[in-house]
mmCIF file of C-alpha atoms and ligand atoms in Angstrom:
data_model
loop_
_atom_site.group_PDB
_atom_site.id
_atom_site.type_symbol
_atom_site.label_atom_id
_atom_site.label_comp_id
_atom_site.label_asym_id
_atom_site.label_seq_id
_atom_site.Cartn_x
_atom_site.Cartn_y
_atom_site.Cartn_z
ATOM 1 C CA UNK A 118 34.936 71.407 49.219
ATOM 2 C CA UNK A 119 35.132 72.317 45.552
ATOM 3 C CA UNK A 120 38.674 70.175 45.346
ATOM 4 C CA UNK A 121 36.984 67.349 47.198
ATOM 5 C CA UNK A 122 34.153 67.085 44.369
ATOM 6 C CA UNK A 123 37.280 67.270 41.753
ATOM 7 C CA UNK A 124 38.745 64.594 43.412
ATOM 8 C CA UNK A 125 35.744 62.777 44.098
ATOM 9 C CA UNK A 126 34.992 63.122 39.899
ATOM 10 C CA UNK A 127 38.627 61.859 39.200
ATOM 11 C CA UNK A 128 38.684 58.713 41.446
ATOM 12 C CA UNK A 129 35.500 57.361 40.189
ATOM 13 C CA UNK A 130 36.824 58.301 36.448
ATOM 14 C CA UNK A 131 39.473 56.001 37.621
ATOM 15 C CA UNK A 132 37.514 53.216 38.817
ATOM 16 C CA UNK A 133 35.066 53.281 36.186
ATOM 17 C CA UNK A 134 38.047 52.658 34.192
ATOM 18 C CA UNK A 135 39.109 49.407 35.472
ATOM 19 C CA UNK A 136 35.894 47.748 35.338
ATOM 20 C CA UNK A 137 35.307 44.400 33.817
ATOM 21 C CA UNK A 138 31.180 43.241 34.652
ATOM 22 C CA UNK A 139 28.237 45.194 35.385
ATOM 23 C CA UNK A 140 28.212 44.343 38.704
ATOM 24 C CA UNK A 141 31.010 46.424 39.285
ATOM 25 C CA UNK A 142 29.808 49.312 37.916
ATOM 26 C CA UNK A 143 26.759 49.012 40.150
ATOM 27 C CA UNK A 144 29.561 48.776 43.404
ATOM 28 C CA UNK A 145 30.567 51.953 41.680
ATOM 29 C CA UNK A 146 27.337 53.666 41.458
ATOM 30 C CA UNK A 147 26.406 52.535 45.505
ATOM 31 C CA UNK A 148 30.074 53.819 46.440
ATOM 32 C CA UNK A 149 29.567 57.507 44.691
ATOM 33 C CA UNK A 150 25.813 58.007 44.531
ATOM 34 C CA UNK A 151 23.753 55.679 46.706
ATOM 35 C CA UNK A 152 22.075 57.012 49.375
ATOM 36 C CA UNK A 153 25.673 56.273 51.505
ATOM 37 C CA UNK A 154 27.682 57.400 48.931
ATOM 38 C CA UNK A 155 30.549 59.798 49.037
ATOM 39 C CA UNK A 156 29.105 62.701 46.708
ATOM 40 C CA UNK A 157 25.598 62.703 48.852
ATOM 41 C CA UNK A 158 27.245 62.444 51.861
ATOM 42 C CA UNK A 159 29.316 65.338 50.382
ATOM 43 C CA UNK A 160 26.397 67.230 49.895
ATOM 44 C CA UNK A 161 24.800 66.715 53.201
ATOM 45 C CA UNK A 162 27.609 68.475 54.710
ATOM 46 C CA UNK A 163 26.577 72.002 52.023
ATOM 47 C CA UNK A 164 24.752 73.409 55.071
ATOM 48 C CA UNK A 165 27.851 74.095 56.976
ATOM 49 C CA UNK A 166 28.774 76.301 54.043
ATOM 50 C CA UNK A 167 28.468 80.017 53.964
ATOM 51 C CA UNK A 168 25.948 81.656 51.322
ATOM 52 C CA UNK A 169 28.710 82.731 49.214
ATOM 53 C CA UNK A 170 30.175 79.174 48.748
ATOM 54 C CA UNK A 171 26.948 77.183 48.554
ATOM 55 C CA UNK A 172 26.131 78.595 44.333
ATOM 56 C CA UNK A 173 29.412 77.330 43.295
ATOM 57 C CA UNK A 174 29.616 74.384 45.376
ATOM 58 C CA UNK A 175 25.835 74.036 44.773
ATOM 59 C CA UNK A 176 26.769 74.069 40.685
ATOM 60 C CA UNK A 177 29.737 71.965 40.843
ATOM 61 C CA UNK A 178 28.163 68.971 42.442
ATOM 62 C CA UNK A 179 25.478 69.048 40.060
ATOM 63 C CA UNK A 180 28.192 68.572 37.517
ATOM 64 C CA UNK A 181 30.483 65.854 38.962
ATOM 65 C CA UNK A 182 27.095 64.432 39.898
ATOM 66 C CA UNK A 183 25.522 64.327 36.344
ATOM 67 C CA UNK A 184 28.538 63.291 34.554
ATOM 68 C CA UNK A 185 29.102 60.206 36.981
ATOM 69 C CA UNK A 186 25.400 59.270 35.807
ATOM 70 C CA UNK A 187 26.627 59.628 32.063
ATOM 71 C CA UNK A 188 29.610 57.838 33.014
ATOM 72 C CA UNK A 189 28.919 55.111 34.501
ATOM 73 C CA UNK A 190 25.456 54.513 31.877
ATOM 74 C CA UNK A 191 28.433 54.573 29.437
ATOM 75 C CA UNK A 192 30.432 51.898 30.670
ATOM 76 C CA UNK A 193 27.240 49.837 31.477
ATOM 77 C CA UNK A 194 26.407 49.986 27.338
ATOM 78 C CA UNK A 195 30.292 48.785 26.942
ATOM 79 C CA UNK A 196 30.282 46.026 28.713
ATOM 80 C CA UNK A 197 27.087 44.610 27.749
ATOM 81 C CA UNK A 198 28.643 45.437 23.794
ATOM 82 C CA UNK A 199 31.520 43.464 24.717
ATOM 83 C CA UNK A 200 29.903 40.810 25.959
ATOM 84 C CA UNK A 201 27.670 40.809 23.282
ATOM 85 C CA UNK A 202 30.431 40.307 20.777
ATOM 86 C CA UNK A 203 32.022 37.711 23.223
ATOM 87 C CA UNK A 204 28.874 35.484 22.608
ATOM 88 C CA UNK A 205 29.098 35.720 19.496
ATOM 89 C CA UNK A 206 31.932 34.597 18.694
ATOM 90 C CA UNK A 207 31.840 31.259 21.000
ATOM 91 C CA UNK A 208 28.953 30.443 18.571
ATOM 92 C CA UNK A 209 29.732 28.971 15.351
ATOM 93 C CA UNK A 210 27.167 27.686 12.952
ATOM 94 C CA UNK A 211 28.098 24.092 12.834
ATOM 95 C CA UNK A 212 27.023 23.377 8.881
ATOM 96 C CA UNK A 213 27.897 19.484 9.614
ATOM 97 C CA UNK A 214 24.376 19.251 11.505
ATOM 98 C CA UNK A 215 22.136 17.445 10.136
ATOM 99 C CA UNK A 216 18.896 19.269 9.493
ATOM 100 C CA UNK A 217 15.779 19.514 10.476
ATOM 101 C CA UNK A 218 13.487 16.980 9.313
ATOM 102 C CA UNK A 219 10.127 18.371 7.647
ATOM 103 C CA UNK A 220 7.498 15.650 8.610
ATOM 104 C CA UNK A 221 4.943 15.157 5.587
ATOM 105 C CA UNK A 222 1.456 13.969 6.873
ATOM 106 C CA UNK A 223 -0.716 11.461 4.372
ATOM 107 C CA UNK A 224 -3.885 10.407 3.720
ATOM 108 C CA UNK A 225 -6.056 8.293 6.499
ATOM 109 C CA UNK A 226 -5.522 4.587 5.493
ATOM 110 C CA UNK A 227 -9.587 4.742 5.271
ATOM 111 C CA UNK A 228 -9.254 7.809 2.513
ATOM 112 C CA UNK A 229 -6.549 5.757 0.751
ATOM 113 C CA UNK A 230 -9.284 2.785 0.564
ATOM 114 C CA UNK A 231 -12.094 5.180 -0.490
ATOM 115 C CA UNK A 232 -9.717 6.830 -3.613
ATOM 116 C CA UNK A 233 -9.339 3.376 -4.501
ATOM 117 C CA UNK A 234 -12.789 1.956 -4.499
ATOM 118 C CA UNK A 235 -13.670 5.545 -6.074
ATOM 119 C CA UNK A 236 -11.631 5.242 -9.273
ATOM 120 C CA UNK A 237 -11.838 1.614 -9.607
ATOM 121 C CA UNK A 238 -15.864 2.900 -10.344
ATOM 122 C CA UNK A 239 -15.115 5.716 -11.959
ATOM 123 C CA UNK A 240 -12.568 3.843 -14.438
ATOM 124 C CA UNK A 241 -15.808 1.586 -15.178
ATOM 125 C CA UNK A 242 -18.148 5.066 -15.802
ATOM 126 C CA UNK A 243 -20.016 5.148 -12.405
ATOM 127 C CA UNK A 244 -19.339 8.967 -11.293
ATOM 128 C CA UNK A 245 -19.800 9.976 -7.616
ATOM 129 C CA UNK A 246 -23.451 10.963 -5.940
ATOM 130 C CA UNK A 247 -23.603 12.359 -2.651
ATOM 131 C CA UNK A 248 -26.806 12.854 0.124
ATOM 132 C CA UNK A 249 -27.437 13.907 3.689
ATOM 133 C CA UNK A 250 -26.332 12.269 6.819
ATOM 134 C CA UNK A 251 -29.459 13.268 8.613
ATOM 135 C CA UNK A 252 -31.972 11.620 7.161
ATOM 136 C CA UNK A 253 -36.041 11.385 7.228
ATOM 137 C CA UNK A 254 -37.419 7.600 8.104
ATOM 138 C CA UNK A 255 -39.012 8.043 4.384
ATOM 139 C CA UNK A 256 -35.447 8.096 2.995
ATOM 140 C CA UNK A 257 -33.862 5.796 5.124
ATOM 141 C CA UNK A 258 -36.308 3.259 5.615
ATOM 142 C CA UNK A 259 -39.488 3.370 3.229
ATOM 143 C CA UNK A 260 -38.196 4.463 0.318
ATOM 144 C CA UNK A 261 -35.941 1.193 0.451
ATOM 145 C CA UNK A 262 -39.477 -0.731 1.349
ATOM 146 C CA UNK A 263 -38.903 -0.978 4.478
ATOM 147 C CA UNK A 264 -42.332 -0.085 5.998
ATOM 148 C CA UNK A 265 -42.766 1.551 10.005
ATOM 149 C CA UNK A 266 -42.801 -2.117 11.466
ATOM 150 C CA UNK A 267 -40.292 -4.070 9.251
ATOM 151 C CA UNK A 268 -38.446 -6.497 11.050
ATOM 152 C CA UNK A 269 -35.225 -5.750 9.100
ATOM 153 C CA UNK A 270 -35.263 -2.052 10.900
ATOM 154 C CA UNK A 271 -34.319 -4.593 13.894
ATOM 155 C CA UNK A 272 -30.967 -5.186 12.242
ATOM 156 C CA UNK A 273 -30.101 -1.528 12.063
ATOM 157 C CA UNK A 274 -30.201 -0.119 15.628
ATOM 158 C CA UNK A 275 -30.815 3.830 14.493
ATOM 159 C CA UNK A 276 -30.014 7.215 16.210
ATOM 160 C CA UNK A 277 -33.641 8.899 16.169
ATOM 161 C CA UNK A 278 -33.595 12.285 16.076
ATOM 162 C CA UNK A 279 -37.143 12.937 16.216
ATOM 163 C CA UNK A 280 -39.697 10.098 15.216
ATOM 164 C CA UNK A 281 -39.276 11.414 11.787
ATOM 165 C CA UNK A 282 -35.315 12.206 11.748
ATOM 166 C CA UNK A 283 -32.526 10.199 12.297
ATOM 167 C CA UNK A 284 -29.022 10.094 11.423
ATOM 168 C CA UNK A 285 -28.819 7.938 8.347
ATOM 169 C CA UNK A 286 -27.869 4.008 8.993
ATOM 170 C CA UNK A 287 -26.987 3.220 5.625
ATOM 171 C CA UNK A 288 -25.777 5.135 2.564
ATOM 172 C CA UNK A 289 -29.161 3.547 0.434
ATOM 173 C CA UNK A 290 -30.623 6.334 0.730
ATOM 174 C CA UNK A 291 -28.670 7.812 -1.558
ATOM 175 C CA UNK A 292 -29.761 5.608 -4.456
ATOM 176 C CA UNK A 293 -34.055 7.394 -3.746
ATOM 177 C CA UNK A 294 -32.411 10.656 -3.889
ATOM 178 C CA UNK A 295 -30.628 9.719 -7.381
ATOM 179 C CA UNK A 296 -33.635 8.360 -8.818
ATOM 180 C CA UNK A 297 -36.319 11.119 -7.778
ATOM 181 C CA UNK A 298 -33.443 13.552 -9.428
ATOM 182 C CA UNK A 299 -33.053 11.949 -12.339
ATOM 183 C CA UNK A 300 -36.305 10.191 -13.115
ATOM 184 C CA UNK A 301 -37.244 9.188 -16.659
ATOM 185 C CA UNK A 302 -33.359 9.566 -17.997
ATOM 186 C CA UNK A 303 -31.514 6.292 -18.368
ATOM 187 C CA UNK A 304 -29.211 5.157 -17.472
ATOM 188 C CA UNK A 305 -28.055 5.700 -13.647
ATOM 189 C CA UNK A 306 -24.639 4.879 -13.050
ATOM 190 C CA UNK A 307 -23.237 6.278 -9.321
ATOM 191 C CA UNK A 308 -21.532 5.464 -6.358
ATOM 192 C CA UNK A 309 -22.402 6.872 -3.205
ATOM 193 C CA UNK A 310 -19.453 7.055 -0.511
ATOM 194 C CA UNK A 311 -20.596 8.938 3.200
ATOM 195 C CA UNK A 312 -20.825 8.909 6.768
ATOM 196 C CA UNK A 313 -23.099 6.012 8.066
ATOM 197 C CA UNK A 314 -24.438 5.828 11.821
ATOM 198 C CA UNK A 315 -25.039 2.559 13.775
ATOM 199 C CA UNK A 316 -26.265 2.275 17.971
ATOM 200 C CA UNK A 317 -22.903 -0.106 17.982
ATOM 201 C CA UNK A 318 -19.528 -0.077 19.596
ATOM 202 C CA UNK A 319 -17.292 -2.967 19.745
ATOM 203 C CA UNK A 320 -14.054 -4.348 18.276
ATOM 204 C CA UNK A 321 -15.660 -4.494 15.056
ATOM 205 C CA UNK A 322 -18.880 -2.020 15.275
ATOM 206 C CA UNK A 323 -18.132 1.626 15.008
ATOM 207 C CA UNK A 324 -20.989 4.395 15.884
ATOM 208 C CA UNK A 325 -20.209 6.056 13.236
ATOM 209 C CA UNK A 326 -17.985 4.461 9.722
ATOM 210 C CA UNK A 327 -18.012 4.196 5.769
ATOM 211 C CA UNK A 328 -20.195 2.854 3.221
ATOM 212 C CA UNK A 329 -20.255 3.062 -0.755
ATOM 213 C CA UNK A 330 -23.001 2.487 -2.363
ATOM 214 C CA UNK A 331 -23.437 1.656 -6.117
ATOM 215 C CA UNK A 332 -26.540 2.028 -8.308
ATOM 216 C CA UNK A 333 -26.984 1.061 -11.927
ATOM 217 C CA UNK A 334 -30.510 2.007 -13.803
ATOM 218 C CA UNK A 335 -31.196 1.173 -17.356
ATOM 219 C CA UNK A 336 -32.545 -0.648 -19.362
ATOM 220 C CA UNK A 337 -32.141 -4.798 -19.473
ATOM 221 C CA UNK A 338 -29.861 -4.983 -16.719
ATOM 222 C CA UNK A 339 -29.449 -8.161 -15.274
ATOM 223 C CA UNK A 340 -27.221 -10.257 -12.274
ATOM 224 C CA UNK A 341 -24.846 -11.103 -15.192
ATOM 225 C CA UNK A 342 -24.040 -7.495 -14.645
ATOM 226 C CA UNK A 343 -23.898 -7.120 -11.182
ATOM 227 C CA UNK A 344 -21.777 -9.863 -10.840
ATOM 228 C CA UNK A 345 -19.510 -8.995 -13.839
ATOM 229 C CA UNK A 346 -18.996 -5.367 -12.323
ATOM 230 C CA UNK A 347 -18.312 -6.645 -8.783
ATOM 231 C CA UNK A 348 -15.894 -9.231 -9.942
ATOM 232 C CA UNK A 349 -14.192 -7.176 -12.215
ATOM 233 C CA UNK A 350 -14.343 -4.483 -8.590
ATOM 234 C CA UNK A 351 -12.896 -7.517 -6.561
ATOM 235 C CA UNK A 352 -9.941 -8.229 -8.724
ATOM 236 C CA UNK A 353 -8.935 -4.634 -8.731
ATOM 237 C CA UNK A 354 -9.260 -3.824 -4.990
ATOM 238 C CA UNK A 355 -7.551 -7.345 -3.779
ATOM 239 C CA UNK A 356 -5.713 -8.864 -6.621
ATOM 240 C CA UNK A 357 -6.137 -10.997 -9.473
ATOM 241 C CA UNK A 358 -5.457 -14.594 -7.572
ATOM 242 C CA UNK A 359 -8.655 -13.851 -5.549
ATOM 243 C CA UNK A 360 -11.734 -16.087 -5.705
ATOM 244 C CA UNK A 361 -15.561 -14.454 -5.424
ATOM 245 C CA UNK A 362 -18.774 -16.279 -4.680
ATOM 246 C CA UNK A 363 -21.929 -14.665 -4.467
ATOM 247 C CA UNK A 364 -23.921 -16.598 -1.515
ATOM 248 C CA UNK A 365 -28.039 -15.767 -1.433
ATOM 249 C CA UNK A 366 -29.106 -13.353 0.956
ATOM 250 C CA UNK A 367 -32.234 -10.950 1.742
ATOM 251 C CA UNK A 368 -32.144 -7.009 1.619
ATOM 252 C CA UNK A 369 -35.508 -5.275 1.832
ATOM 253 C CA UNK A 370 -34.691 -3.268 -1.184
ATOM 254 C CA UNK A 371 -33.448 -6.101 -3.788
ATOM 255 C CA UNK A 372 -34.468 -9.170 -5.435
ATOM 256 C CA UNK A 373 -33.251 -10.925 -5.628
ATOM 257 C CA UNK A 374 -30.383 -10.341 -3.393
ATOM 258 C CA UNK A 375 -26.742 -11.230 -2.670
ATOM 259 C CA UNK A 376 -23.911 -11.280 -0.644
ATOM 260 C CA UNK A 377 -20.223 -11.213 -1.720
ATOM 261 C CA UNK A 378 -18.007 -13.031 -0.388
ATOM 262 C CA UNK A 379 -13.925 -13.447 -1.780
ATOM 263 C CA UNK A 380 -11.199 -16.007 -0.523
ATOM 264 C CA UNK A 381 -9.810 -14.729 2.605
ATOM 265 C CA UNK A 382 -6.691 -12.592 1.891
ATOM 266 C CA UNK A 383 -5.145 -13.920 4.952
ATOM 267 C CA UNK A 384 -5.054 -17.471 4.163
ATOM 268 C CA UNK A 385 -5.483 -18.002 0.588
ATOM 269 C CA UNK A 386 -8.963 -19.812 1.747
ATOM 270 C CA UNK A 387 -7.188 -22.707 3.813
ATOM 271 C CA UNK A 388 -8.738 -21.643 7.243
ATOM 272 C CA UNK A 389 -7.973 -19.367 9.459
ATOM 273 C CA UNK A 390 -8.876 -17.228 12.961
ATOM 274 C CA UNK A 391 -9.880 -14.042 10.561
ATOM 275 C CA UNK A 392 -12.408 -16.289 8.237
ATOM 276 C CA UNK A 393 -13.893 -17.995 11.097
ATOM 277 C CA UNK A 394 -12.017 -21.026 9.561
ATOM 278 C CA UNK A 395 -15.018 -20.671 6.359
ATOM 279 C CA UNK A 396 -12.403 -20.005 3.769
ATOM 280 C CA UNK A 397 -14.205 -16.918 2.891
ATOM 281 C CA UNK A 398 -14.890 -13.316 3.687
ATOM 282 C CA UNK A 399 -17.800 -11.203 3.441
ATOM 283 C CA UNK A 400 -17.582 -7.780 1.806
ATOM 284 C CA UNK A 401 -20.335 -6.225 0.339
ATOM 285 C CA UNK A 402 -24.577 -7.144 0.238
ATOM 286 C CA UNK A 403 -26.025 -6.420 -3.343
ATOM 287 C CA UNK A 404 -28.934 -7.128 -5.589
ATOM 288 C CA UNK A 405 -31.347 -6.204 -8.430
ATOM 289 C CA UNK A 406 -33.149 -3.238 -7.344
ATOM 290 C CA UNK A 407 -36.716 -4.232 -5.760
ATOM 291 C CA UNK A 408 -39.362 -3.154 -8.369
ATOM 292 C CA UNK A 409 -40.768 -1.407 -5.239
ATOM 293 C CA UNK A 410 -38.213 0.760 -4.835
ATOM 294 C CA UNK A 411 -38.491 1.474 -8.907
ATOM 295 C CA UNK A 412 -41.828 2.185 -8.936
ATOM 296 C CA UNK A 413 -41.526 4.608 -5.923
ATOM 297 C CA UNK A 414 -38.861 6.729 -7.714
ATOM 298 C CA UNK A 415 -41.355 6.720 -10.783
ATOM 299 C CA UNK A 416 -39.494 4.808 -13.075
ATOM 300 C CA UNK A 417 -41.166 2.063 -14.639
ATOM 301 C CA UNK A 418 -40.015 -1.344 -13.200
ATOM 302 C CA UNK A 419 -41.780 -3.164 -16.372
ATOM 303 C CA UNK A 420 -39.235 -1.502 -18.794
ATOM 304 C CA UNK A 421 -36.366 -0.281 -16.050
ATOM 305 C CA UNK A 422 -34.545 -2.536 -14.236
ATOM 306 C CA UNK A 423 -31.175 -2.101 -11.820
ATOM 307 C CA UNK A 424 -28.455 -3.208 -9.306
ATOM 308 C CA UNK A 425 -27.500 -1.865 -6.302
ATOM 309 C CA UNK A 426 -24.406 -2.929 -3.507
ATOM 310 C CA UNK A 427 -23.262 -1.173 -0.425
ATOM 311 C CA UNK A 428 -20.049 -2.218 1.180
ATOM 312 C CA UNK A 429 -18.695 -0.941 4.395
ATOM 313 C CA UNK A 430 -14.971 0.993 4.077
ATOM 314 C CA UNK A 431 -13.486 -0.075 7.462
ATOM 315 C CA UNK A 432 -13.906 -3.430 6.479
ATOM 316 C CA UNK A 433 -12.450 -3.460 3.679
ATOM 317 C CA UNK A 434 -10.044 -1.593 4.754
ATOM 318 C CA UNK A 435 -9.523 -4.396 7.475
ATOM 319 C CA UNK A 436 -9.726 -7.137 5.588
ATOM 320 C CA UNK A 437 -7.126 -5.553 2.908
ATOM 321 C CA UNK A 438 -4.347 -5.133 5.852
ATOM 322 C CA UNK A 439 -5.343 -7.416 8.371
ATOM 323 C CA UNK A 440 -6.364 -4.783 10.970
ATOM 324 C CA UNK A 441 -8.390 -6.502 13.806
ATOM 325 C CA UNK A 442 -9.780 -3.557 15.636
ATOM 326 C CA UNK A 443 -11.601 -1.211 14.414
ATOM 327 C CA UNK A 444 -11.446 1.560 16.822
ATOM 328 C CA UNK A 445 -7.395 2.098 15.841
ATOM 329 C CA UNK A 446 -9.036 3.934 12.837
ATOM 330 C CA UNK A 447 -10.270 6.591 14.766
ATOM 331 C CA UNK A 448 -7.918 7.490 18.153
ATOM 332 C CA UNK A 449 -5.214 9.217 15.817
ATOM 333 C CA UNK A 450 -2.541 7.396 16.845
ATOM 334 C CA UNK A 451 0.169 8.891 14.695
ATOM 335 C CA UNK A 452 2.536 5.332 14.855
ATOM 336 C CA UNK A 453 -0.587 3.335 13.300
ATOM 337 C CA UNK A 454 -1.498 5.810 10.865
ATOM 338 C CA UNK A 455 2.213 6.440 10.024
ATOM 339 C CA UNK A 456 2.453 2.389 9.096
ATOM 340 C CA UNK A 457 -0.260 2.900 5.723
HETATM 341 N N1 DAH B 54 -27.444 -0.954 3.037
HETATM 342 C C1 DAH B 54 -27.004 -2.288 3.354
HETATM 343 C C2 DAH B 54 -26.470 -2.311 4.763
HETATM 344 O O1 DAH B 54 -26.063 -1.271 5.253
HETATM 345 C C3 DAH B 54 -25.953 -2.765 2.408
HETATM 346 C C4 DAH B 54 -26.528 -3.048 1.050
HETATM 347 C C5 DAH B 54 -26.954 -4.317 0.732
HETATM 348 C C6 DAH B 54 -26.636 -2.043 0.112
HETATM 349 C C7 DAH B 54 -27.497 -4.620 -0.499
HETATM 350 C C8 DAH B 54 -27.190 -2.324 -1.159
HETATM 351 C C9 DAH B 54 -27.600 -3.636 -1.444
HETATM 352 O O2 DAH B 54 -27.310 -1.392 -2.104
HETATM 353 O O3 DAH B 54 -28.116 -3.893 -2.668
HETATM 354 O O4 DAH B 54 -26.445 -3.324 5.376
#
């Protein structure tokens, strides 16, 4: 029995030798030490020894059977090594790739517009005010003398929060805040940009867009003003060859008041689908601050006088590159916003 374990020790030596995959050494393994295998099949047979044979035979088979385990963990570790190395050297770094392309997001087409209105204002001295997007009804509405049952609420359909508190419809509110903050000093100069909320939602109505505002208080200030600021605005923001007319209009909180309109950008004022055929496009409401609205900041509308304009950013921003939807501005659709 003890030459049968040396033999069985030397043929799997031998085998284990020859191996080339794991699998192999696994057919090894079953063929030696499974359950079936010769060495425990070997040892079943240790009861048909006599007690002085069993210790060593006992011992031995320990041995052949401990060093097959080392064994054959030993050749396992080989193989994988060499296949290890195989790998590697199939694969080459290929430095003729080209390489991976970092991709750079930018600014919203609608930021881009705001930067732009913002330092065409700033380069004329406004600097930059800012207030709250929920709003009371005295902000929003009667501070701009627009009393509880003004008609021209009608033209604003609002998101009431409670009777008293509403999401903000127009960025005007902005110009009470400035006032009550800075009332007696002279002069105001600011432009409000924010978040404005309308009960709309169509092609051209978004629940929620852009407005800038723009307030000027001091003393003596007249339409000349207005008119010279938004032209000079106009010419910046769409180009020199522009026209501008301001057309008479009615805002609760100026008087008088104004609309702006410039030549359409699409057809040089010819006639088109975007214009309505009019030659013209509207793009911001303005007028001298209403006395009113003065008065109910403190400021004395006998010796103070003012302009205000609010003009909505998608537009622009529509009219500027001819976008005719403006719901594109908000679905994040990375192959319009990669065009700007
Ligand atoms: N708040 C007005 C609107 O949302 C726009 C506006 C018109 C603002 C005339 C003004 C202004 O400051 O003077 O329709």
């Amino acid at each position: 029995m003890l030459d049968s374990l040396k033999k069985i020790k030397i043929d799997a030596m031998e085998e284990l030798d020859r191996v080339k995959d794991l699998n192999e050494v696994e057919e090894i393994r079953i063929k030696y030490l499974g359950k079936k295998g010769v060495l425990t099949q070997l040892l079943r047979g240790m009861g048909k020894l006599s007690e002085e044979e069993r210790p060593a035979v006992g011992k031995l088979a320990n041995e052949v059977r401990d060093f097959l385990e080392k064994q054959i963990e030993t050749s396992r570790i080989e193989i994988r090594n060499r296949e290890k190395e195989k790998k590697l050297a199939r694969e080459r770094i290929d430095v003729t790739l080209p390489g991976k392309k970092i991709l750079l997001g930018k600014k919203h087409p609608l930021t881009q517009v705001l930067d732009e209105i913002k330092e065409i204002f700033i380069g004329m001295g406004f600097s930059i005010a800012e207030g709250p997007e929920i709003e009371t009804d005295e902000y929003n509405f009667e501070r701009l003398n627009l009393p509880k049952d003004h008609p021209a609420r009608e033209m604003q359909d609002t998101f009431f929060i409670t009777d008293n508190i509403l999401l903000r419809t127009q960025t005007s509110p902005v110009q009470a805040h400035v006032m009550d903050e800075m009332v007696p000093n002279l002069p105001i100069r600011i432009i409000a940009p924010g978040r404005v909320f309308r009960r709309d939602d169509d092609s051209t109505h978004s629940p929620m867009f852009h407005q800038v505002e723009g307030l000027l208080v001091d003393e003596n200030v007249t339409f000349a003003d207005l008119k010279g600021t938004l032209f000079a605005f106009v010419r910046q923001m769409f180009g020199k060859g522009v026209q501008f007319r301001l057309r008479p209009s009615y805002f609760p909180f100026t008087e008088p008041s104004a609309e702006v309109d410039i030549s359409c950008i699409i057809c040089g004022g010819k006639g088109c689908r975007t214009c309505s055929h009019s030659g013209w496009l509207e793009i911001l409401g303005s007028g001298l601050v209403h006395p009113k609205v003065l008065e109910m900041s403190g400021y004395d509308s006998n010796k103070v006088s003012g302009y205000a304009f609010g003009m909505g950013v998608e537009r622009i921003t529509m009219l500027k590159y001819g976008i005719d939807d403006i719901r594109v501005f908000f679905e994040n659709d990375a192959r319009f916003l990669a065009q700007f």
